[in-house]
PDB file of C-alpha atoms in Angstrom:
ATOM      1  CA  UNK A   1      44.122 -14.214 106.837  1.00 47.00           C
ATOM      2  CA  UNK A   2      43.608 -17.149 104.497  1.00 44.00           C
ATOM      3  CA  UNK A   3      40.484 -15.540 103.034  1.00 49.00           C
ATOM      4  CA  UNK A   4      42.303 -12.259 102.512  1.00 50.00           C
ATOM      5  CA  UNK A   5      45.189 -14.032 100.760  1.00 49.00           C
ATOM      6  CA  UNK A   6      42.837 -15.871  98.424  1.00 49.00           C
ATOM      7  CA  UNK A   7      41.047 -12.622  97.657  1.00 48.00           C
ATOM      8  CA  UNK A   8      44.365 -10.905  96.843  1.00 50.00           C
ATOM      9  CA  UNK A   9      45.450 -13.768  94.598  1.00 50.00           C
ATOM     10  CA  UNK A  10      42.054 -13.736  92.835  1.00 43.00           C
ATOM     11  CA  UNK A  11      42.194  -9.959  92.335  1.00 53.00           C
ATOM     12  CA  UNK A  12      45.764 -10.175  91.013  1.00 53.00           C
ATOM     13  CA  UNK A  13      44.811 -12.996  88.614  1.00 51.00           C
ATOM     14  CA  UNK A  14      41.712 -11.051  87.423  1.00 47.00           C
ATOM     15  CA  UNK A  15      43.769  -7.927  86.738  1.00 51.00           C
ATOM     16  CA  UNK A  16      46.400 -10.011  84.941  1.00 52.00           C
ATOM     17  CA  UNK A  17      43.807 -11.769  82.775  1.00 50.00           C
ATOM     18  CA  UNK A  18      42.089  -8.448  82.068  1.00 50.00           C
ATOM     19  CA  UNK A  19      45.364  -6.867  80.953  1.00 55.00           C
ATOM     20  CA  UNK A  20      46.081  -9.929  78.796  1.00 54.00           C
ATOM     21  CA  UNK A  21      42.690  -9.689  77.098  1.00 53.00           C
ATOM     22  CA  UNK A  22      43.171  -5.950  76.505  1.00 58.00           C
ATOM     23  CA  UNK A  23      46.618  -6.569  75.000  1.00 59.00           C
ATOM     24  CA  UNK A  24      45.180  -9.278  72.727  1.00 56.00           C
ATOM     25  CA  UNK A  25      42.259  -7.151  71.551  1.00 55.00           C
ATOM     26  CA  UNK A  26      44.128  -3.863  71.158  1.00 57.00           C
ATOM     27  CA  UNK A  27      47.153  -5.576  69.654  1.00 59.00           C
ATOM     28  CA  UNK A  28      44.913  -7.339  67.143  1.00 57.00           C
ATOM     29  CA  UNK A  29      43.297  -4.048  66.183  1.00 55.00           C
ATOM     30  CA  UNK A  30      46.710  -2.440  65.630  1.00 60.00           C
ATOM     31  CA  UNK A  31      48.403  -5.289  63.779  1.00 58.00           C
ATOM     32  CA  UNK A  32      45.367  -6.452  61.815  1.00 60.00           C
ATOM     33  CA  UNK A  33      43.937  -3.012  61.030  1.00 60.00           C
ATOM     34  CA  UNK A  34      43.019  -3.918  57.460  1.00 62.00           C
ATOM     35  CA  UNK A  35      41.046  -6.941  58.588  1.00 62.00           C
ATOM     36  CA  UNK A  36      39.341  -4.842  61.262  1.00 64.00           C
ATOM     37  CA  UNK A  37      38.479  -2.190  58.688  1.00 68.00           C
ATOM     38  CA  UNK A  38      36.988  -4.765  56.339  1.00 67.00           C
ATOM     39  CA  UNK A  39      34.887  -6.250  59.140  1.00 66.00           C
ATOM     40  CA  UNK A  40      33.634  -2.771  60.049  1.00 69.00           C
ATOM     41  CA  UNK A  41      32.745  -1.977  56.437  1.00 73.00           C
ATOM     42  CA  UNK A  42      30.982  -5.345  56.110  1.00 69.00           C
ATOM     43  CA  UNK A  43      28.944  -4.583  59.216  1.00 69.00           C
ATOM     44  CA  UNK A  44      27.996  -1.157  57.868  1.00 73.00           C
ATOM     45  CA  UNK A  45      27.028  -2.649  54.512  1.00 73.00           C
ATOM     46  CA  UNK A  46      24.925  -5.352  56.163  1.00 69.00           C
ATOM     47  CA  UNK A  47      22.935  -2.835  58.213  1.00 71.00           C
ATOM     48  CA  UNK A  48      22.510  -0.621  55.145  1.00 75.00           C
ATOM     49  CA  UNK A  49      21.182  -3.637  53.251  1.00 70.00           C
ATOM     50  CA  UNK A  50      18.900  -4.389  56.166  1.00 68.00           C
ATOM     51  CA  UNK A  51      17.418  -0.890  56.050  1.00 71.00           C
ATOM     52  CA  UNK A  52      17.062  -1.086  52.266  1.00 71.00           C
ATOM     53  CA  UNK A  53      15.017  -4.285  52.370  1.00 67.00           C
ATOM     54  CA  UNK A  54      12.875  -2.996  55.217  1.00 68.00           C
ATOM     55  CA  UNK A  55      12.155   0.079  53.076  1.00 67.00           C
ATOM     56  CA  UNK A  56      11.164  -2.149  50.136  1.00 63.00           C
ATOM     57  CA  UNK A  57       8.822  -4.179  52.306  1.00 61.00           C
ATOM     58  CA  UNK A  58       7.292  -1.009  53.751  1.00 60.00           C
ATOM     59  CA  UNK A  59       6.856   0.425  50.260  1.00 58.00           C
ATOM     60  CA  UNK A  60       5.018  -2.635  49.009  1.00 55.00           C
ATOM     61  CA  UNK A  61       2.854  -2.683  52.100  1.00 53.00           C
ATOM     62  CA  UNK A  62       1.953   1.023  52.184  1.00 49.00           C
ATOM     63  CA  UNK A  63       2.297   2.067  48.536  1.00 47.00           C
ATOM     64  CA  UNK A  64      -0.767   0.269  47.145  1.00 44.00           C
ATOM     65  CA  UNK A  65      -2.868   1.715  49.968  1.00 45.00           C
ATOM     66  CA  UNK A  66      -1.775   5.325  49.511  1.00 49.00           C
ATOM     67  CA  UNK A  67      -1.491   5.433  45.721  1.00 54.00           C
ATOM     68  CA  UNK A  68      -4.763   5.469  43.828  1.00 63.00           C
ATOM     69  CA  UNK A  69      -6.924   4.372  46.735  1.00 73.00           C
ATOM     70  CA  UNK A  70      -9.919   6.177  45.209  1.00 81.00           C
ATOM     71  CA  UNK A  71      -9.426   4.966  41.612  1.00 86.00           C
ATOM     72  CA  UNK A  72     -11.522   2.305  39.877  1.00 87.00           C
ATOM     73  CA  UNK A  73     -10.422   0.428  36.759  1.00 87.00           C
ATOM     74  CA  UNK A  74     -13.228  -0.529  34.355  1.00 89.00           C
ATOM     75  CA  UNK A  75     -12.390  -3.069  31.640  1.00 89.00           C
ATOM     76  CA  UNK A  76     -14.420  -5.050  29.100  1.00 89.00           C
ATOM     77  CA  UNK A  77     -15.446  -8.508  30.250  1.00 83.00           C
ATOM     78  CA  UNK A  78     -15.622 -11.734  28.313  1.00 73.00           C
ATOM     79  CA  UNK A  79     -15.273 -11.552  24.557  1.00 60.00           C
ATOM     80  CA  UNK A  80     -15.705  -7.781  24.362  1.00 63.00           C
ATOM     81  CA  UNK A  81     -12.386  -6.325  23.266  1.00 75.00           C
ATOM     82  CA  UNK A  82     -13.364  -2.639  23.565  1.00 87.00           C
ATOM     83  CA  UNK A  83     -15.874  -0.423  25.346  1.00 90.00           C
ATOM     84  CA  UNK A  84     -18.163   2.040  23.537  1.00 91.00           C
ATOM     85  CA  UNK A  85     -17.341   5.701  24.019  1.00 91.00           C
ATOM     86  CA  UNK A  86     -20.903   6.289  25.288  1.00 90.00           C
ATOM     87  CA  UNK A  87     -20.079   4.302  28.427  1.00 91.00           C
ATOM     88  CA  UNK A  88     -17.838   7.155  29.534  1.00 91.00           C
ATOM     89  CA  UNK A  89     -20.832   9.457  30.073  1.00 91.00           C
ATOM     90  CA  UNK A  90     -22.680   6.696  31.938  1.00 91.00           C
ATOM     91  CA  UNK A  91     -19.825   6.186  34.378  1.00 92.00           C
ATOM     92  CA  UNK A  92     -19.379   9.934  34.887  1.00 91.00           C
ATOM     93  CA  UNK A  93     -23.031  10.230  35.897  1.00 91.00           C
ATOM     94  CA  UNK A  94     -22.879   7.240  38.242  1.00 91.00           C
ATOM     95  CA  UNK A  95     -23.499   8.030  41.949  1.00 91.00           C
ATOM     96  CA  UNK A  96     -20.268   8.236  43.914  1.00 91.00           C
ATOM     97  CA  UNK A  97     -18.057   8.970  40.881  1.00 92.00           C
ATOM     98  CA  UNK A  98     -16.223  12.280  40.713  1.00 90.00           C
ATOM     99  CA  UNK A  99     -14.321  11.954  37.408  1.00 89.00           C
ATOM    100  CA  UNK A 100     -13.902   9.342  34.691  1.00 92.00           C
ATOM    101  CA  UNK A 101     -11.135   9.043  32.090  1.00 92.00           C
ATOM    102  CA  UNK A 102     -11.446   7.159  28.828  1.00 93.00           C
ATOM    103  CA  UNK A 103      -8.254   5.505  27.600  1.00 93.00           C
ATOM    104  CA  UNK A 104      -7.482   4.319  24.065  1.00 93.00           C
ATOM    105  CA  UNK A 105      -4.048   3.537  22.697  1.00 90.00           C
ATOM    106  CA  UNK A 106      -1.918   2.309  19.838  1.00 90.00           C
ATOM    107  CA  UNK A 107       1.767   1.967  18.942  1.00 91.00           C
ATOM    108  CA  UNK A 108       3.377   4.013  16.155  1.00 92.00           C
ATOM    109  CA  UNK A 109       6.799   4.897  14.763  1.00 92.00           C
ATOM    110  CA  UNK A 110       8.621   8.210  14.641  1.00 93.00           C
ATOM    111  CA  UNK A 111      11.009   8.816  11.752  1.00 85.00           C
ATOM    112  CA  UNK A 112      13.440   5.982  11.161  1.00 83.00           C
ATOM    113  CA  UNK A 113      13.540   4.935  14.809  1.00 79.00           C
ATOM    114  CA  UNK A 114      12.684   1.200  14.888  1.00 79.00           C
ATOM    115  CA  UNK A 115      11.452   1.417  18.471  1.00 84.00           C
ATOM    116  CA  UNK A 116       7.717   2.170  18.657  1.00 91.00           C
ATOM    117  CA  UNK A 117       6.149   4.909  20.751  1.00 93.00           C
ATOM    118  CA  UNK A 118       2.916   4.484  22.648  1.00 93.00           C
ATOM    119  CA  UNK A 119       0.171   6.896  21.616  1.00 94.00           C
ATOM    120  CA  UNK A 120      -2.601   7.267  24.194  1.00 94.00           C
ATOM    121  CA  UNK A 121      -5.912   9.040  23.813  1.00 94.00           C
ATOM    122  CA  UNK A 122      -7.187  10.497  27.097  1.00 94.00           C
ATOM    123  CA  UNK A 123     -10.039  12.614  28.393  1.00 93.00           C
ATOM    124  CA  UNK A 124      -7.955  15.781  28.924  1.00 93.00           C
ATOM    125  CA  UNK A 125      -9.561  17.524  31.906  1.00 92.00           C
ATOM    126  CA  UNK A 126     -10.259  14.368  33.897  1.00 91.00           C
ATOM    127  CA  UNK A 127      -6.802  12.974  33.113  1.00 92.00           C
ATOM    128  CA  UNK A 128      -5.020  16.058  34.432  1.00 91.00           C
ATOM    129  CA  UNK A 129      -7.109  15.951  37.593  1.00 89.00           C
ATOM    130  CA  UNK A 130      -6.696  12.246  38.291  1.00 85.00           C
ATOM    131  CA  UNK A 131      -2.984  12.079  37.501  1.00 85.00           C
ATOM    132  CA  UNK A 132      -2.096  15.130  39.596  1.00 85.00           C
ATOM    133  CA  UNK A 133       0.679  16.071  37.151  1.00 89.00           C
ATOM    134  CA  UNK A 134       0.365  19.806  37.743  1.00 89.00           C
ATOM    135  CA  UNK A 135       0.043  19.466  41.510  1.00 87.00           C
ATOM    136  CA  UNK A 136       3.118  17.230  41.735  1.00 85.00           C
ATOM    137  CA  UNK A 137       5.189  19.547  39.530  1.00 88.00           C
ATOM    138  CA  UNK A 138       5.601  16.989  36.742  1.00 90.00           C
ATOM    139  CA  UNK A 139       3.827  19.306  34.295  1.00 92.00           C
ATOM    140  CA  UNK A 140       3.878  23.105  34.170  1.00 94.00           C
ATOM    141  CA  UNK A 141       0.422  24.726  34.603  1.00 94.00           C
ATOM    142  CA  UNK A 142       0.844  26.717  31.386  1.00 95.00           C
ATOM    143  CA  UNK A 143       1.609  23.566  29.413  1.00 96.00           C
ATOM    144  CA  UNK A 144      -1.458  21.829  30.863  1.00 95.00           C
ATOM    145  CA  UNK A 145      -3.729  24.746  29.914  1.00 95.00           C
ATOM    146  CA  UNK A 146      -2.258  24.906  26.428  1.00 96.00           C
ATOM    147  CA  UNK A 147      -2.845  21.184  25.905  1.00 96.00           C
ATOM    148  CA  UNK A 148      -6.470  21.378  27.063  1.00 95.00           C
ATOM    149  CA  UNK A 149      -7.158  24.163  24.564  1.00 95.00           C
ATOM    150  CA  UNK A 150      -5.312  22.491  21.667  1.00 95.00           C
ATOM    151  CA  UNK A 151      -7.475  19.746  20.159  1.00 93.00           C
ATOM    152  CA  UNK A 152      -4.544  18.345  18.132  1.00 94.00           C
ATOM    153  CA  UNK A 153      -1.967  18.923  20.858  1.00 96.00           C
ATOM    154  CA  UNK A 154       0.042  16.343  22.740  1.00 96.00           C
ATOM    155  CA  UNK A 155       1.790  15.877  26.043  1.00 96.00           C
ATOM    156  CA  UNK A 156       4.904  13.742  25.660  1.00 95.00           C
ATOM    157  CA  UNK A 157       6.898  11.950  28.327  1.00 93.00           C
ATOM    158  CA  UNK A 158      10.330  13.308  29.197  1.00 92.00           C
ATOM    159  CA  UNK A 159      11.948   9.985  28.290  1.00 90.00           C
ATOM    160  CA  UNK A 160      10.365   9.935  24.820  1.00 92.00           C
ATOM    161  CA  UNK A 161      11.242  13.598  24.226  1.00 93.00           C
ATOM    162  CA  UNK A 162      14.852  12.988  25.213  1.00 92.00           C
ATOM    163  CA  UNK A 163      15.161   9.864  23.074  1.00 91.00           C
ATOM    164  CA  UNK A 164      13.596  11.388  19.953  1.00 92.00           C
ATOM    165  CA  UNK A 165      14.833  14.965  20.344  1.00 92.00           C
ATOM    166  CA  UNK A 166      11.353  16.452  20.735  1.00 94.00           C
ATOM    167  CA  UNK A 167      10.777  19.938  22.130  1.00 95.00           C
ATOM    168  CA  UNK A 168       7.788  22.061  23.086  1.00 95.00           C
ATOM    169  CA  UNK A 169       6.207  23.810  20.123  1.00 95.00           C
ATOM    170  CA  UNK A 170       7.366  21.205  17.617  1.00 95.00           C
ATOM    171  CA  UNK A 171       4.935  19.467  15.264  1.00 95.00           C
ATOM    172  CA  UNK A 172       5.744  15.784  14.765  1.00 94.00           C
ATOM    173  CA  UNK A 173       4.430  13.151  12.381  1.00 94.00           C
ATOM    174  CA  UNK A 174       3.934   9.620  13.646  1.00 94.00           C
ATOM    175  CA  UNK A 175       3.739   6.694  11.240  1.00 91.00           C
ATOM    176  CA  UNK A 176       1.576   3.584  11.701  1.00 90.00           C
ATOM    177  CA  UNK A 177       3.078   0.215  12.438  1.00 86.00           C
ATOM    178  CA  UNK A 178       2.946  -2.495   9.745  1.00 81.00           C
ATOM    179  CA  UNK A 179      -0.527  -4.071   9.408  1.00 73.00           C
ATOM    180  CA  UNK A 180      -2.014  -1.161  11.357  1.00 70.00           C
ATOM    181  CA  UNK A 181      -4.062   1.880  10.366  1.00 65.00           C
ATOM    182  CA  UNK A 182      -2.818   3.185   7.015  1.00 68.00           C
ATOM    183  CA  UNK A 183      -2.473   6.909   7.746  1.00 86.00           C
ATOM    184  CA  UNK A 184      -0.100   9.061   9.784  1.00 91.00           C
ATOM    185  CA  UNK A 185      -0.895  11.026  12.925  1.00 93.00           C
ATOM    186  CA  UNK A 186       0.260  14.631  13.236  1.00 94.00           C
ATOM    187  CA  UNK A 187       0.435  16.243  16.670  1.00 96.00           C
ATOM    188  CA  UNK A 188       1.732  19.488  18.135  1.00 96.00           C
ATOM    189  CA  UNK A 189       3.775  19.170  21.335  1.00 96.00           C
ATOM    190  CA  UNK A 190       2.253  21.422  24.011  1.00 96.00           C
ATOM    191  CA  UNK A 191       4.085  20.071  27.040  1.00 95.00           C
ATOM    192  CA  UNK A 192       6.529  17.542  28.446  1.00 95.00           C
ATOM    193  CA  UNK A 193       5.608  15.333  31.402  1.00 93.00           C
ATOM    194  CA  UNK A 194       8.424  14.990  33.910  1.00 88.00           C
ATOM    195  CA  UNK A 195       8.869  12.380  36.608  1.00 78.00           C
ATOM    196  CA  UNK A 196       5.632  11.636  38.400  1.00 69.00           C
ATOM    197  CA  UNK A 197       5.508   9.685  41.665  1.00 62.00           C
ATOM    198  CA  UNK A 198       1.740   9.382  41.626  1.00 56.00           C
ATOM    199  CA  UNK A 199      -0.586   7.191  39.601  1.00 56.00           C
ATOM    200  CA  UNK A 200       0.498   7.324  35.970  1.00 63.00           C
ATOM    201  CA  UNK A 201      -1.452   5.773  33.097  1.00 67.00           C
ATOM    202  CA  UNK A 202      -0.132   8.007  30.314  1.00 79.00           C
ATOM    203  CA  UNK A 203       1.933   6.916  27.310  1.00 87.00           C
ATOM    204  CA  UNK A 204       4.834   8.355  25.325  1.00 93.00           C
ATOM    205  CA  UNK A 205       2.525  10.639  23.332  1.00 95.00           C
ATOM    206  CA  UNK A 206      -0.778  11.659  24.929  1.00 96.00           C
ATOM    207  CA  UNK A 207      -3.517  13.286  22.846  1.00 96.00           C
ATOM    208  CA  UNK A 208      -7.161  14.186  23.300  1.00 96.00           C
ATOM    209  CA  UNK A 209      -9.431  11.151  23.221  1.00 94.00           C
ATOM    210  CA  UNK A 210     -11.661  12.791  20.623  1.00 94.00           C
ATOM    211  CA  UNK A 211      -8.719  13.474  18.305  1.00 95.00           C
ATOM    212  CA  UNK A 212      -7.501   9.899  18.713  1.00 94.00           C
ATOM    213  CA  UNK A 213     -10.952   8.491  17.860  1.00 93.00           C
ATOM    214  CA  UNK A 214     -11.233  10.690  14.764  1.00 93.00           C
ATOM    215  CA  UNK A 215      -7.819   9.514  13.621  1.00 92.00           C
ATOM    216  CA  UNK A 216      -8.607   5.839  14.246  1.00 90.00           C
ATOM    217  CA  UNK A 217     -12.210   6.137  12.949  1.00 90.00           C
ATOM    218  CA  UNK A 218     -13.483   4.424  16.082  1.00 89.00           C
ATOM    219  CA  UNK A 219     -15.905   5.295  18.866  1.00 90.00           C
ATOM    220  CA  UNK A 220     -14.443   3.025  21.503  1.00 91.00           C
ATOM    221  CA  UNK A 221     -12.031   3.038  24.430  1.00 93.00           C
ATOM    222  CA  UNK A 222      -9.764   0.315  25.750  1.00 92.00           C
ATOM    223  CA  UNK A 223     -10.638   0.953  29.401  1.00 90.00           C
ATOM    224  CA  UNK A 224     -11.921   3.553  31.830  1.00 92.00           C
ATOM    225  CA  UNK A 225     -10.534   4.962  35.057  1.00 89.00           C
ATOM    226  CA  UNK A 226     -13.055   6.423  37.501  1.00 91.00           C
ATOM    227  CA  UNK A 227     -12.367   8.347  40.679  1.00 89.00           C
ATOM    228  CA  UNK A 228     -14.647   7.721  43.637  1.00 90.00           C
ATOM    229  CA  UNK A 229     -15.747  10.716  45.679  1.00 89.00           C
ATOM    230  CA  UNK A 230     -14.820   8.847  48.849  1.00 88.00           C
ATOM    231  CA  UNK A 231     -11.779   6.538  48.810  1.00 83.00           C
ATOM    232  CA  UNK A 232     -13.340   4.301  51.471  1.00 84.00           C
ATOM    233  CA  UNK A 233     -16.342   3.674  49.206  1.00 87.00           C
ATOM    234  CA  UNK A 234     -14.299   2.887  46.070  1.00 86.00           C
ATOM    235  CA  UNK A 235     -14.872  -0.857  46.396  1.00 86.00           C
ATOM    236  CA  UNK A 236     -18.630  -0.430  46.817  1.00 90.00           C
ATOM    237  CA  UNK A 237     -18.841   1.950  43.847  1.00 90.00           C
ATOM    238  CA  UNK A 238     -16.831  -0.481  41.691  1.00 89.00           C
ATOM    239  CA  UNK A 239     -19.182  -3.329  42.585  1.00 90.00           C
ATOM    240  CA  UNK A 240     -22.252  -1.204  41.885  1.00 91.00           C
ATOM    241  CA  UNK A 241     -20.966  -0.230  38.433  1.00 91.00           C
ATOM    242  CA  UNK A 242     -20.247  -3.842  37.558  1.00 90.00           C
ATOM    243  CA  UNK A 243     -23.669  -5.016  38.763  1.00 91.00           C
ATOM    244  CA  UNK A 244     -25.511  -2.282  36.866  1.00 89.00           C
ATOM    245  CA  UNK A 245     -23.764  -3.101  33.563  1.00 87.00           C
ATOM    246  CA  UNK A 246     -23.735  -6.879  34.008  1.00 84.00           C
ATOM    247  CA  UNK A 247     -26.867  -7.387  31.834  1.00 83.00           C
ATOM    248  CA  UNK A 248     -26.062  -4.691  29.278  1.00 81.00           C
ATOM    249  CA  UNK A 249     -24.649  -5.221  25.803  1.00 83.00           C
ATOM    250  CA  UNK A 250     -21.202  -4.302  27.156  1.00 83.00           C
ATOM    251  CA  UNK A 251     -20.653  -6.061  30.490  1.00 87.00           C
ATOM    252  CA  UNK A 252     -17.587  -4.843  32.358  1.00 89.00           C
ATOM    253  CA  UNK A 253     -15.182  -6.022  35.010  1.00 87.00           C
ATOM    254  CA  UNK A 254     -14.330  -3.464  37.696  1.00 88.00           C
ATOM    255  CA  UNK A 255     -11.758  -3.380  40.450  1.00 84.00           C
ATOM    256  CA  UNK A 256     -10.137  -0.725  42.552  1.00 81.00           C
ATOM    257  CA  UNK A 257      -6.673   0.389  41.580  1.00 71.00           C
ATOM    258  CA  UNK A 258      -5.448  -0.579  45.037  1.00 67.00           C
ATOM    259  CA  UNK A 259      -6.649  -4.169  44.667  1.00 67.00           C
ATOM    260  CA  UNK A 260      -5.109  -4.264  41.191  1.00 60.00           C
ATOM    261  CA  UNK A 261      -1.683  -3.298  42.537  1.00 59.00           C
ATOM    262  CA  UNK A 262      -1.964  -5.726  45.419  1.00 60.00           C
ATOM    263  CA  UNK A 263      -2.905  -8.587  43.091  1.00 59.00           C
ATOM    264  CA  UNK A 264       0.079  -7.785  40.862  1.00 54.00           C
ATOM    265  CA  UNK A 265       2.401  -7.878  43.865  1.00 52.00           C
ATOM    266  CA  UNK A 266       0.925 -11.174  45.051  1.00 52.00           C
ATOM    267  CA  UNK A 267       1.328 -12.713  41.598  1.00 53.00           C
ATOM    268  CA  UNK A 268       4.929 -11.619  41.377  1.00 50.00           C
ATOM    269  CA  UNK A 269       6.004 -12.957  44.762  1.00 52.00           C
ATOM    270  CA  UNK A 270       5.467 -12.839  48.469  1.00 58.00           C
ATOM    271  CA  UNK A 271       7.546  -9.748  49.144  1.00 58.00           C
ATOM    272  CA  UNK A 272       7.477 -10.134  52.918  1.00 62.00           C
ATOM    273  CA  UNK A 273       8.814 -13.691  52.754  1.00 67.00           C
ATOM    274  CA  UNK A 274      11.560 -12.794  50.272  1.00 66.00           C
ATOM    275  CA  UNK A 275      12.772  -9.806  52.280  1.00 65.00           C
ATOM    276  CA  UNK A 276      12.702 -11.806  55.530  1.00 67.00           C
ATOM    277  CA  UNK A 277      14.793 -14.588  53.982  1.00 70.00           C
ATOM    278  CA  UNK A 278      17.300 -12.139  52.500  1.00 68.00           C
ATOM    279  CA  UNK A 279      17.599 -10.207  55.758  1.00 69.00           C
ATOM    280  CA  UNK A 280      18.092 -13.397  57.788  1.00 74.00           C
ATOM    281  CA  UNK A 281      20.691 -14.739  55.353  1.00 71.00           C
ATOM    282  CA  UNK A 282      22.561 -11.411  55.345  1.00 68.00           C
ATOM    283  CA  UNK A 283      22.735 -11.177  59.125  1.00 70.00           C
ATOM    284  CA  UNK A 284      23.720 -14.839  59.491  1.00 71.00           C
ATOM    285  CA  UNK A 285      26.495 -14.383  56.906  1.00 69.00           C
ATOM    286  CA  UNK A 286      27.699 -11.265  58.723  1.00 68.00           C
ATOM    287  CA  UNK A 287      27.787 -13.170  62.019  1.00 70.00           C
ATOM    288  CA  UNK A 288      29.852 -15.970  60.486  1.00 68.00           C
ATOM    289  CA  UNK A 289      32.307 -13.500  58.938  1.00 67.00           C
ATOM    290  CA  UNK A 290      32.791 -11.580  62.187  1.00 67.00           C
ATOM    291  CA  UNK A 291      33.036 -14.719  64.325  1.00 67.00           C
ATOM    292  CA  UNK A 292      35.558 -16.335  61.992  1.00 65.00           C
ATOM    293  CA  UNK A 293      37.655 -13.157  61.799  1.00 65.00           C
ATOM    294  CA  UNK A 294      37.715 -12.661  65.567  1.00 64.00           C
ATOM    295  CA  UNK A 295      38.523 -16.333  66.173  1.00 65.00           C
ATOM    296  CA  UNK A 296      41.502 -16.320  63.824  1.00 64.00           C
ATOM    297  CA  UNK A 297      42.767 -12.998  65.149  1.00 61.00           C
ATOM    298  CA  UNK A 298      42.610 -14.121  68.764  1.00 60.00           C
ATOM    299  CA  UNK A 299      44.254 -17.457  67.918  1.00 62.00           C
ATOM    300  CA  UNK A 300      47.122 -15.670  66.202  1.00 60.00           C
ATOM    301  CA  UNK A 301      47.619 -13.294  69.107  1.00 54.00           C
ATOM    302  CA  UNK A 302      47.352 -15.904  71.858  1.00 55.00           C
ATOM    303  CA  UNK A 303      50.289 -17.764  70.342  1.00 56.00           C
ATOM    304  CA  UNK A 304      52.480 -14.689  70.877  1.00 54.00           C
ATOM    305  CA  UNK A 305      52.071 -14.784  74.675  1.00 51.00           C
TER     306      UNK A 305
END
């Protein structure tokens, strides 16, 4: 009988305490609805921020591996400022290389606009293949074919066309910068390059490499991009090219595009550490906000009973 009485008193006290807690919680939600709403929105924002930073970290980790994994950057080494145009044929014929693009560039002015535009000379066929502009939908196939056939034609970026009011079929005249080459460059716009999510090494105005060299009276390129036949062998091909040209009159420095992107990321910052710190700080701040809000709400309600 004594045990049964204690059990009844315990059950009654448990039900009473449970009802009291429910009244405190539900009453707080009703009377402090704005505070509850703000806490809910803060929680949603914190988890959205969490997903955003995880996406950034994943992008930095996966992006350099997927983008341009088969590309090799070839630059002059030491005191050599430029590479001879003849090196382009040598790299194209190198075992394990599928395509090679020569790149030369300069800055010029259009009209009275004080902001310069970047003019880039490119090997047309290899550039279209390596960049994947047509495949990605950034450039219409007809525009690409027209540019390949037009020796004085140009592909312009959508941003430059929008800023300067350029349109397809228009012939534009670009003026040299002060203390640069003394004559103008006339090009015919054959196409406009839209947004491209792939590897992009084009400029504002992109012309044939041969036309650029005739205009600049040079037979050089600033750098070369080569595409390896097998992405897994890109590092070995890059090393072989560098070793073969190490004792030539134009020694080069080679590296895969993937290692280039990874080195840039490492120089900028340790992305994983930054995102981890930000995520931890965000969640800790959210915990403090929620705990403080609940504590004050419960303290206010307990005083009413």
